[in-house]
Amino acid sequence: MYFIPKPKSEDHVVVKIEASTISARDCMKCRGHGLTRSMLPFVPGYQVVGTIQTLGDTAKAEGQFREGDRVAGVSTFGGGNSRFISIPAVRLTKISNNVKSTQAVCMIDDYMAALKALRLAKKSGSPITGMNILITDGFSPVGQATINLANMEGANIYCCADESKHSYLASLGVKCFVKNPEVWLPTATGTFDVVIDNSCIDSYTSSWFALNQKGSLVVIAPVYNIDNDDLPAASCGVVDIVELKQKWAGMKARYVMTQTSFLNTETCYDEDMDQYKQDLRYLMFLLERGDVKPKVAERVSLDDVPDAQRLMQSGRANGTVVCVPWIEG
């Protein structure tokens, strides 16, 4: 037996969590970056999959959900690395009972970013079959999700990664460059139809020069450089130099650079909630049909979340790290 908490508000529902993400965003928040005093105490985990246990009166009256529904949710405040979460009903989407929770939770974050980035890269909705695509961090969870989706459309995929990761990425059908753009850019300038920059190594400059005349650059932000040993410590409410540099790079990508689209993974849910939910249904459909195969690096208990964050910071996590709160540590 276990205690089921009550909804914190009338428009909330309580979800018993089956799986939640452990992300680079969580790691940065736990270091104090982007964390304000109003967010304390902070519990990591922004994407969740689980089953509805109880509903507030308003959420129940709306009739969209009922007890026992299986749902995927996006939290604005974290709280997913726990056994239950009270979350507004509007931030939930019904999902099938036939998908694994540890794979389904990958669709909410990494595959959603990949899907939206590829959509922004397409002109007039045309497919990317046969196009040359460069992903600037192919080993990251978003990078691997992008590889999976781009392979489904028959694109020619290139990516940047540490040399130790090249053999694995080659097994996915990808041609690899080293991370340093000074090495690969001289021979790659003007050759790519699409560049998806999810690393912000040089404020997107090398990615822009890699485009051909009709190419498209898609910037995925913010970038969390959790494996950077030189990253300074931060305090609640204090803006650090790394964050300022990324904000400047983002402004340049939005307003100065041509052939460029900007995707903010932290705000895209609220910018078009209905479209996000429809995209999530599509990704769950692909997952249930077996068309996409998310890479789950580790499945960890609540007790092991700090160790999982350290694994991510080491750069050795191959895929998405998932918290499964009801397994023993």
Short mmCIF file of N, CA and C in Angstrom, two decimals, residues 158-303:
data_model
loop_
_atom_site.label_atom_id
_atom_site.label_comp_id
_atom_site.label_asym_id
_atom_site.label_seq_id
_atom_site.Cartn_x
_atom_site.Cartn_y
_atom_site.Cartn_z
N TYR A 158 25.42 13.34 -41.54
CA TYR A 158 26.76 13.57 -41.01
C TYR A 158 26.60 14.11 -39.60
N CYS A 159 27.60 13.89 -38.75
CA CYS A 159 27.52 14.47 -37.41
C CYS A 159 28.90 14.69 -36.85
N CYS A 160 28.96 15.54 -35.83
CA CYS A 160 30.19 15.79 -35.09
C CYS A 160 30.10 15.07 -33.75
N ALA A 161 31.24 14.51 -33.34
CA ALA A 161 31.29 13.80 -32.06
C ALA A 161 32.74 13.53 -31.71
N ASP A 162 32.98 13.20 -30.43
CA ASP A 162 34.31 12.76 -30.03
C ASP A 162 34.70 11.53 -30.84
N GLU A 163 35.97 11.40 -31.14
CA GLU A 163 36.43 10.29 -31.97
C GLU A 163 36.09 8.93 -31.35
N SER A 164 36.03 8.87 -30.03
CA SER A 164 35.71 7.61 -29.36
C SER A 164 34.28 7.15 -29.66
N LYS A 165 33.44 8.06 -30.13
CA LYS A 165 32.04 7.72 -30.43
C LYS A 165 31.81 7.43 -31.91
N HIS A 166 32.82 7.58 -32.74
CA HIS A 166 32.63 7.48 -34.19
C HIS A 166 32.19 6.08 -34.63
N SER A 167 32.78 5.05 -34.05
CA SER A 167 32.43 3.69 -34.50
C SER A 167 30.97 3.37 -34.18
N TYR A 168 30.50 3.81 -33.02
CA TYR A 168 29.09 3.59 -32.68
C TYR A 168 28.17 4.34 -33.63
N LEU A 169 28.47 5.61 -33.88
CA LEU A 169 27.62 6.41 -34.75
C LEU A 169 27.66 5.90 -36.19
N ALA A 170 28.81 5.37 -36.61
CA ALA A 170 28.89 4.79 -37.95
C ALA A 170 27.95 3.59 -38.08
N SER A 171 27.74 2.86 -36.99
CA SER A 171 26.82 1.72 -37.02
C SER A 171 25.38 2.16 -37.23
N LEU A 172 25.10 3.45 -37.00
CA LEU A 172 23.77 4.00 -37.24
C LEU A 172 23.64 4.53 -38.66
N GLY A 173 24.69 4.38 -39.46
CA GLY A 173 24.66 4.84 -40.84
C GLY A 173 25.05 6.29 -41.01
N VAL A 174 25.88 6.80 -40.09
CA VAL A 174 26.25 8.21 -40.07
C VAL A 174 27.73 8.36 -40.40
N LYS A 175 28.06 9.41 -41.15
CA LYS A 175 29.45 9.78 -41.40
C LYS A 175 29.86 10.82 -40.36
N CYS A 176 31.05 10.67 -39.79
CA CYS A 176 31.42 11.45 -38.61
C CYS A 176 32.54 12.44 -38.87
N PHE A 177 32.44 13.59 -38.21
CA PHE A 177 33.50 14.58 -38.10
C PHE A 177 33.91 14.66 -36.64
N VAL A 178 35.10 15.21 -36.39
CA VAL A 178 35.49 15.54 -35.02
C VAL A 178 34.70 16.77 -34.58
N LYS A 179 34.72 17.06 -33.30
CA LYS A 179 33.92 18.18 -32.79
C LYS A 179 34.46 19.54 -33.22
N ASN A 180 35.77 19.66 -33.34
CA ASN A 180 36.38 20.96 -33.64
C ASN A 180 36.06 21.40 -35.06
N PRO A 181 35.30 22.48 -35.24
CA PRO A 181 34.93 22.90 -36.60
C PRO A 181 36.11 23.37 -37.43
N GLU A 182 37.21 23.77 -36.79
CA GLU A 182 38.38 24.20 -37.55
C GLU A 182 38.98 23.05 -38.35
N VAL A 183 38.67 21.82 -37.94
CA VAL A 183 39.20 20.64 -38.64
C VAL A 183 38.34 20.29 -39.85
N TRP A 184 37.02 20.29 -39.68
CA TRP A 184 36.15 19.81 -40.76
C TRP A 184 35.58 20.90 -41.66
N LEU A 185 35.50 22.15 -41.17
CA LEU A 185 34.86 23.19 -41.96
C LEU A 185 35.56 23.52 -43.27
N PRO A 186 36.91 23.53 -43.35
CA PRO A 186 37.55 23.87 -44.62
C PRO A 186 37.10 23.00 -45.79
N THR A 187 36.79 21.73 -45.54
CA THR A 187 36.36 20.86 -46.63
C THR A 187 34.84 20.73 -46.71
N ALA A 188 34.14 21.28 -45.74
CA ALA A 188 32.68 21.13 -45.70
C ALA A 188 31.93 22.42 -45.96
N THR A 189 32.63 23.52 -46.14
CA THR A 189 31.97 24.81 -46.36
C THR A 189 31.04 24.75 -47.57
N GLY A 190 29.80 25.17 -47.36
CA GLY A 190 28.85 25.27 -48.46
C GLY A 190 28.33 23.96 -49.00
N THR A 191 28.39 22.88 -48.21
CA THR A 191 28.02 21.56 -48.75
C THR A 191 26.72 20.99 -48.21
N PHE A 192 26.14 21.58 -47.17
CA PHE A 192 25.01 20.93 -46.50
C PHE A 192 23.69 21.63 -46.82
N ASP A 193 22.67 20.79 -47.02
CA ASP A 193 21.31 21.29 -47.23
C ASP A 193 20.67 21.69 -45.90
N VAL A 194 21.02 20.96 -44.85
CA VAL A 194 20.46 21.22 -43.52
C VAL A 194 21.57 21.05 -42.49
N VAL A 195 21.67 22.00 -41.57
CA VAL A 195 22.55 21.86 -40.41
C VAL A 195 21.69 22.05 -39.16
N ILE A 196 21.74 21.09 -38.27
CA ILE A 196 21.04 21.19 -36.99
C ILE A 196 22.11 21.37 -35.91
N ASP A 197 22.17 22.57 -35.35
CA ASP A 197 23.19 22.90 -34.37
C ASP A 197 22.61 22.76 -32.97
N ASN A 198 23.03 21.73 -32.27
CA ASN A 198 22.59 21.50 -30.90
C ASN A 198 23.76 21.52 -29.93
N SER A 199 24.83 22.27 -30.32
CA SER A 199 26.01 22.34 -29.46
C SER A 199 26.51 23.76 -29.22
N CYS A 200 26.25 24.69 -30.14
CA CYS A 200 26.63 26.11 -29.97
C CYS A 200 28.12 26.26 -29.62
N ILE A 201 28.96 25.57 -30.38
CA ILE A 201 30.39 25.61 -30.09
C ILE A 201 30.97 26.99 -30.35
N ASP A 202 30.59 27.60 -31.47
CA ASP A 202 31.15 28.91 -31.84
C ASP A 202 30.04 29.90 -32.20
N SER A 203 28.98 29.89 -31.42
CA SER A 203 27.84 30.78 -31.65
C SER A 203 27.24 30.58 -33.04
N TYR A 204 27.27 29.34 -33.52
CA TYR A 204 26.62 28.90 -34.76
C TYR A 204 27.32 29.38 -36.03
N THR A 205 28.50 29.97 -35.91
CA THR A 205 29.19 30.50 -37.09
C THR A 205 29.59 29.40 -38.06
N SER A 206 30.24 28.35 -37.58
CA SER A 206 30.69 27.28 -38.48
C SER A 206 29.50 26.57 -39.11
N SER A 207 28.42 26.42 -38.36
CA SER A 207 27.23 25.76 -38.90
C SER A 207 26.65 26.57 -40.06
N TRP A 208 26.66 27.88 -39.93
CA TRP A 208 26.12 28.73 -40.99
C TRP A 208 26.98 28.65 -42.24
N PHE A 209 28.31 28.64 -42.07
CA PHE A 209 29.20 28.55 -43.23
C PHE A 209 29.14 27.19 -43.90
N ALA A 210 28.68 26.16 -43.17
CA ALA A 210 28.58 24.82 -43.76
C ALA A 210 27.39 24.70 -44.70
N LEU A 211 26.44 25.65 -44.66
CA LEU A 211 25.26 25.59 -45.50
C LEU A 211 25.58 25.90 -46.96
N ASN A 212 24.85 25.26 -47.86
CA ASN A 212 24.89 25.69 -49.25
C ASN A 212 23.95 26.89 -49.43
N GLN A 213 23.87 27.42 -50.63
CA GLN A 213 23.13 28.66 -50.85
C GLN A 213 21.65 28.56 -50.53
N LYS A 214 21.08 27.39 -50.66
CA LYS A 214 19.66 27.20 -50.37
C LYS A 214 19.43 26.42 -49.07
N GLY A 215 20.47 26.25 -48.30
CA GLY A 215 20.38 25.42 -47.10
C GLY A 215 19.66 26.09 -45.95
N SER A 216 19.37 25.27 -44.92
CA SER A 216 18.66 25.75 -43.72
C SER A 216 19.45 25.36 -42.47
N LEU A 217 19.64 26.33 -41.61
CA LEU A 217 20.25 26.09 -40.31
C LEU A 217 19.16 26.13 -39.25
N VAL A 218 19.11 25.09 -38.41
CA VAL A 218 18.17 25.05 -37.29
C VAL A 218 18.97 25.03 -36.00
N VAL A 219 18.72 26.00 -35.16
CA VAL A 219 19.41 26.14 -33.88
C VAL A 219 18.51 25.59 -32.79
N ILE A 220 19.00 24.60 -32.03
CA ILE A 220 18.26 24.06 -30.89
C ILE A 220 18.88 24.64 -29.62
N ALA A 221 18.07 25.31 -28.83
CA ALA A 221 18.57 25.96 -27.63
C ALA A 221 17.54 25.77 -26.50
N PRO A 222 17.97 25.97 -25.25
CA PRO A 222 19.33 26.23 -24.81
C PRO A 222 20.20 24.97 -24.82
N VAL A 223 21.51 25.19 -24.84
CA VAL A 223 22.48 24.10 -24.79
C VAL A 223 23.03 24.01 -23.38
N TYR A 224 23.04 22.81 -22.83
CA TYR A 224 23.54 22.60 -21.46
C TYR A 224 24.87 21.86 -21.53
N ASN A 225 25.95 22.60 -21.34
CA ASN A 225 27.29 22.00 -21.42
C ASN A 225 27.68 21.40 -20.08
N ILE A 226 27.00 20.32 -19.71
CA ILE A 226 27.19 19.75 -18.38
C ILE A 226 28.53 19.05 -18.22
N ASP A 227 29.18 18.68 -19.35
CA ASP A 227 30.47 18.00 -19.26
C ASP A 227 31.63 18.97 -19.31
N ASN A 228 31.35 20.26 -19.18
CA ASN A 228 32.39 21.28 -19.20
C ASN A 228 32.95 21.45 -17.80
N ASP A 229 34.20 21.03 -17.60
CA ASP A 229 34.81 21.12 -16.27
C ASP A 229 35.07 22.56 -15.85
N ASP A 230 35.14 23.47 -16.83
CA ASP A 230 35.42 24.87 -16.52
C ASP A 230 34.16 25.67 -16.23
N LEU A 231 33.01 25.00 -16.24
CA LEU A 231 31.76 25.70 -16.00
C LEU A 231 31.74 26.23 -14.58
N PRO A 232 31.54 27.55 -14.42
CA PRO A 232 31.57 28.11 -13.07
C PRO A 232 30.35 27.73 -12.25
N ALA A 233 30.53 27.77 -10.95
CA ALA A 233 29.38 27.53 -10.07
C ALA A 233 28.43 28.71 -10.14
N ALA A 234 27.17 28.46 -9.86
CA ALA A 234 26.16 29.53 -9.95
C ALA A 234 25.35 29.55 -8.68
N SER A 235 24.68 30.66 -8.46
CA SER A 235 23.78 30.79 -7.32
C SER A 235 22.41 31.16 -7.82
N CYS A 236 21.40 30.97 -6.99
CA CYS A 236 20.03 31.24 -7.40
C CYS A 236 19.88 32.69 -7.82
N GLY A 237 19.36 32.89 -9.03
CA GLY A 237 19.09 34.24 -9.51
C GLY A 237 20.28 34.95 -10.11
N VAL A 238 21.46 34.35 -10.08
CA VAL A 238 22.66 34.98 -10.63
C VAL A 238 22.86 34.52 -12.06
N VAL A 239 22.98 35.47 -13.00
CA VAL A 239 23.21 35.14 -14.39
C VAL A 239 24.71 35.01 -14.62
N ASP A 240 25.18 33.87 -15.12
CA ASP A 240 26.60 33.65 -15.32
C ASP A 240 26.99 33.93 -16.76
N ILE A 241 28.29 33.98 -17.02
CA ILE A 241 28.82 34.37 -18.32
C ILE A 241 28.45 33.36 -19.40
N VAL A 242 28.36 32.07 -19.05
CA VAL A 242 27.99 31.05 -20.04
C VAL A 242 26.57 31.29 -20.53
N GLU A 243 25.67 31.61 -19.59
CA GLU A 243 24.29 31.87 -19.96
C GLU A 243 24.18 33.12 -20.84
N LEU A 244 24.97 34.15 -20.51
CA LEU A 244 24.94 35.38 -21.31
C LEU A 244 25.44 35.13 -22.73
N LYS A 245 26.49 34.33 -22.87
CA LYS A 245 27.01 34.01 -24.20
C LYS A 245 25.96 33.28 -25.04
N GLN A 246 25.25 32.34 -24.41
CA GLN A 246 24.21 31.62 -25.15
C GLN A 246 23.06 32.52 -25.54
N LYS A 247 22.71 33.46 -24.66
CA LYS A 247 21.64 34.38 -25.00
C LYS A 247 22.03 35.26 -26.18
N TRP A 248 23.28 35.69 -26.20
CA TRP A 248 23.75 36.49 -27.34
C TRP A 248 23.73 35.66 -28.62
N ALA A 249 24.20 34.42 -28.54
CA ALA A 249 24.19 33.55 -29.72
C ALA A 249 22.77 33.32 -30.21
N GLY A 250 21.83 33.14 -29.27
CA GLY A 250 20.44 32.94 -29.65
C GLY A 250 19.85 34.16 -30.33
N MET A 251 20.17 35.36 -29.84
CA MET A 251 19.68 36.59 -30.48
C MET A 251 20.25 36.73 -31.88
N LYS A 252 21.53 36.37 -32.03
CA LYS A 252 22.15 36.44 -33.36
C LYS A 252 21.45 35.48 -34.32
N ALA A 253 21.14 34.27 -33.84
CA ALA A 253 20.48 33.28 -34.69
C ALA A 253 19.06 33.72 -35.06
N ARG A 254 18.36 34.35 -34.12
CA ARG A 254 16.98 34.76 -34.36
C ARG A 254 16.87 35.95 -35.31
N TYR A 255 17.75 36.94 -35.10
CA TYR A 255 17.51 38.24 -35.73
C TYR A 255 18.58 38.68 -36.74
N VAL A 256 19.72 38.02 -36.77
CA VAL A 256 20.81 38.49 -37.63
C VAL A 256 21.12 37.50 -38.75
N MET A 257 21.21 36.22 -38.43
CA MET A 257 21.65 35.23 -39.41
C MET A 257 20.52 34.87 -40.37
N THR A 258 20.84 34.83 -41.65
CA THR A 258 19.87 34.41 -42.66
C THR A 258 19.81 32.89 -42.72
N GLN A 259 18.77 32.36 -43.36
CA GLN A 259 18.60 30.92 -43.56
C GLN A 259 18.57 30.15 -42.23
N THR A 260 18.13 30.82 -41.18
CA THR A 260 18.24 30.25 -39.84
C THR A 260 16.89 30.24 -39.13
N SER A 261 16.57 29.10 -38.48
CA SER A 261 15.39 28.98 -37.63
C SER A 261 15.84 28.66 -36.21
N PHE A 262 15.06 29.10 -35.23
CA PHE A 262 15.43 28.96 -33.82
C PHE A 262 14.37 28.14 -33.10
N LEU A 263 14.81 27.11 -32.38
CA LEU A 263 13.91 26.25 -31.61
C LEU A 263 14.31 26.28 -30.15
N ASN A 264 13.44 26.81 -29.31
CA ASN A 264 13.67 26.82 -27.87
C ASN A 264 12.91 25.65 -27.26
N THR A 265 13.63 24.64 -26.80
CA THR A 265 13.00 23.42 -26.29
C THR A 265 12.29 23.64 -24.96
N GLU A 266 12.62 24.72 -24.24
CA GLU A 266 11.98 24.99 -22.96
C GLU A 266 10.63 25.68 -23.12
N THR A 267 10.43 26.37 -24.24
CA THR A 267 9.21 27.16 -24.40
C THR A 267 8.28 26.65 -25.50
N CYS A 268 8.73 25.67 -26.29
CA CYS A 268 7.93 25.26 -27.46
C CYS A 268 6.60 24.64 -27.05
N TYR A 269 6.51 24.04 -25.87
CA TYR A 269 5.23 23.49 -25.42
C TYR A 269 4.20 24.60 -25.25
N ASP A 270 4.58 25.66 -24.54
CA ASP A 270 3.64 26.74 -24.26
C ASP A 270 3.38 27.63 -25.47
N GLU A 271 4.32 27.66 -26.42
CA GLU A 271 4.12 28.49 -27.61
C GLU A 271 2.99 27.96 -28.49
N ASP A 272 2.82 26.63 -28.54
CA ASP A 272 1.72 26.04 -29.31
C ASP A 272 1.39 24.69 -28.69
N MET A 273 0.58 24.73 -27.65
CA MET A 273 0.29 23.53 -26.87
C MET A 273 -0.44 22.47 -27.69
N ASP A 274 -1.39 22.90 -28.52
CA ASP A 274 -2.16 21.94 -29.32
C ASP A 274 -1.27 21.23 -30.32
N GLN A 275 -0.37 21.98 -30.96
CA GLN A 275 0.54 21.37 -31.93
C GLN A 275 1.50 20.41 -31.25
N TYR A 276 1.97 20.78 -30.07
CA TYR A 276 2.88 19.91 -29.31
C TYR A 276 2.20 18.58 -29.00
N LYS A 277 0.95 18.65 -28.54
CA LYS A 277 0.23 17.42 -28.19
C LYS A 277 -0.01 16.56 -29.43
N GLN A 278 -0.32 17.20 -30.56
CA GLN A 278 -0.52 16.43 -31.78
C GLN A 278 0.77 15.77 -32.23
N ASP A 279 1.88 16.49 -32.13
CA ASP A 279 3.19 15.91 -32.47
C ASP A 279 3.52 14.74 -31.54
N LEU A 280 3.15 14.88 -30.27
CA LEU A 280 3.42 13.81 -29.32
C LEU A 280 2.60 12.56 -29.65
N ARG A 281 1.35 12.75 -30.06
CA ARG A 281 0.54 11.60 -30.49
C ARG A 281 1.18 10.90 -31.68
N TYR A 282 1.70 11.68 -32.61
CA TYR A 282 2.36 11.11 -33.78
C TYR A 282 3.60 10.31 -33.39
N LEU A 283 4.41 10.86 -32.48
CA LEU A 283 5.61 10.15 -32.05
C LEU A 283 5.25 8.86 -31.30
N MET A 284 4.20 8.91 -30.47
CA MET A 284 3.77 7.70 -29.77
C MET A 284 3.25 6.65 -30.75
N PHE A 285 2.63 7.10 -31.82
CA PHE A 285 2.17 6.19 -32.87
C PHE A 285 3.37 5.51 -33.53
N LEU A 286 4.40 6.28 -33.85
CA LEU A 286 5.61 5.69 -34.43
C LEU A 286 6.26 4.70 -33.47
N LEU A 287 6.27 5.05 -32.18
CA LEU A 287 6.87 4.17 -31.18
C LEU A 287 6.09 2.87 -31.08
N GLU A 288 4.77 2.96 -31.01
CA GLU A 288 3.93 1.76 -30.87
C GLU A 288 4.07 0.86 -32.09
N ARG A 289 4.27 1.45 -33.26
CA ARG A 289 4.40 0.69 -34.49
C ARG A 289 5.81 0.12 -34.68
N GLY A 290 6.76 0.60 -33.86
CA GLY A 290 8.12 0.10 -33.95
C GLY A 290 8.99 0.83 -34.96
N ASP A 291 8.52 1.97 -35.46
CA ASP A 291 9.30 2.72 -36.45
C ASP A 291 10.46 3.47 -35.83
N VAL A 292 10.33 3.87 -34.57
CA VAL A 292 11.43 4.54 -33.87
C VAL A 292 11.85 3.68 -32.69
N LYS A 293 13.14 3.72 -32.42
CA LYS A 293 13.71 2.90 -31.34
C LYS A 293 14.61 3.78 -30.48
N PRO A 294 14.03 4.43 -29.48
CA PRO A 294 14.82 5.33 -28.63
C PRO A 294 15.91 4.58 -27.88
N LYS A 295 17.04 5.23 -27.76
CA LYS A 295 18.18 4.66 -27.05
C LYS A 295 18.09 5.06 -25.57
N VAL A 296 17.84 4.09 -24.70
CA VAL A 296 17.78 4.33 -23.26
C VAL A 296 19.12 3.92 -22.68
N ALA A 297 19.85 4.89 -22.14
CA ALA A 297 21.19 4.60 -21.62
C ALA A 297 21.14 3.84 -20.30
N GLU A 298 20.31 4.33 -19.38
CA GLU A 298 20.21 3.72 -18.06
C GLU A 298 18.79 3.88 -17.54
N ARG A 299 18.35 2.90 -16.74
CA ARG A 299 17.10 2.98 -15.99
C ARG A 299 17.48 2.94 -14.52
N VAL A 300 17.18 4.02 -13.79
CA VAL A 300 17.69 4.13 -12.42
C VAL A 300 16.55 4.38 -11.45
N SER A 301 16.79 4.04 -10.19
CA SER A 301 15.82 4.28 -9.13
C SER A 301 15.96 5.72 -8.63
N LEU A 302 15.04 6.13 -7.76
CA LEU A 302 15.12 7.48 -7.19
C LEU A 302 16.43 7.68 -6.42
N ASP A 303 16.86 6.65 -5.71
CA ASP A 303 18.09 6.77 -4.93
C ASP A 303 19.31 7.00 -5.81
#
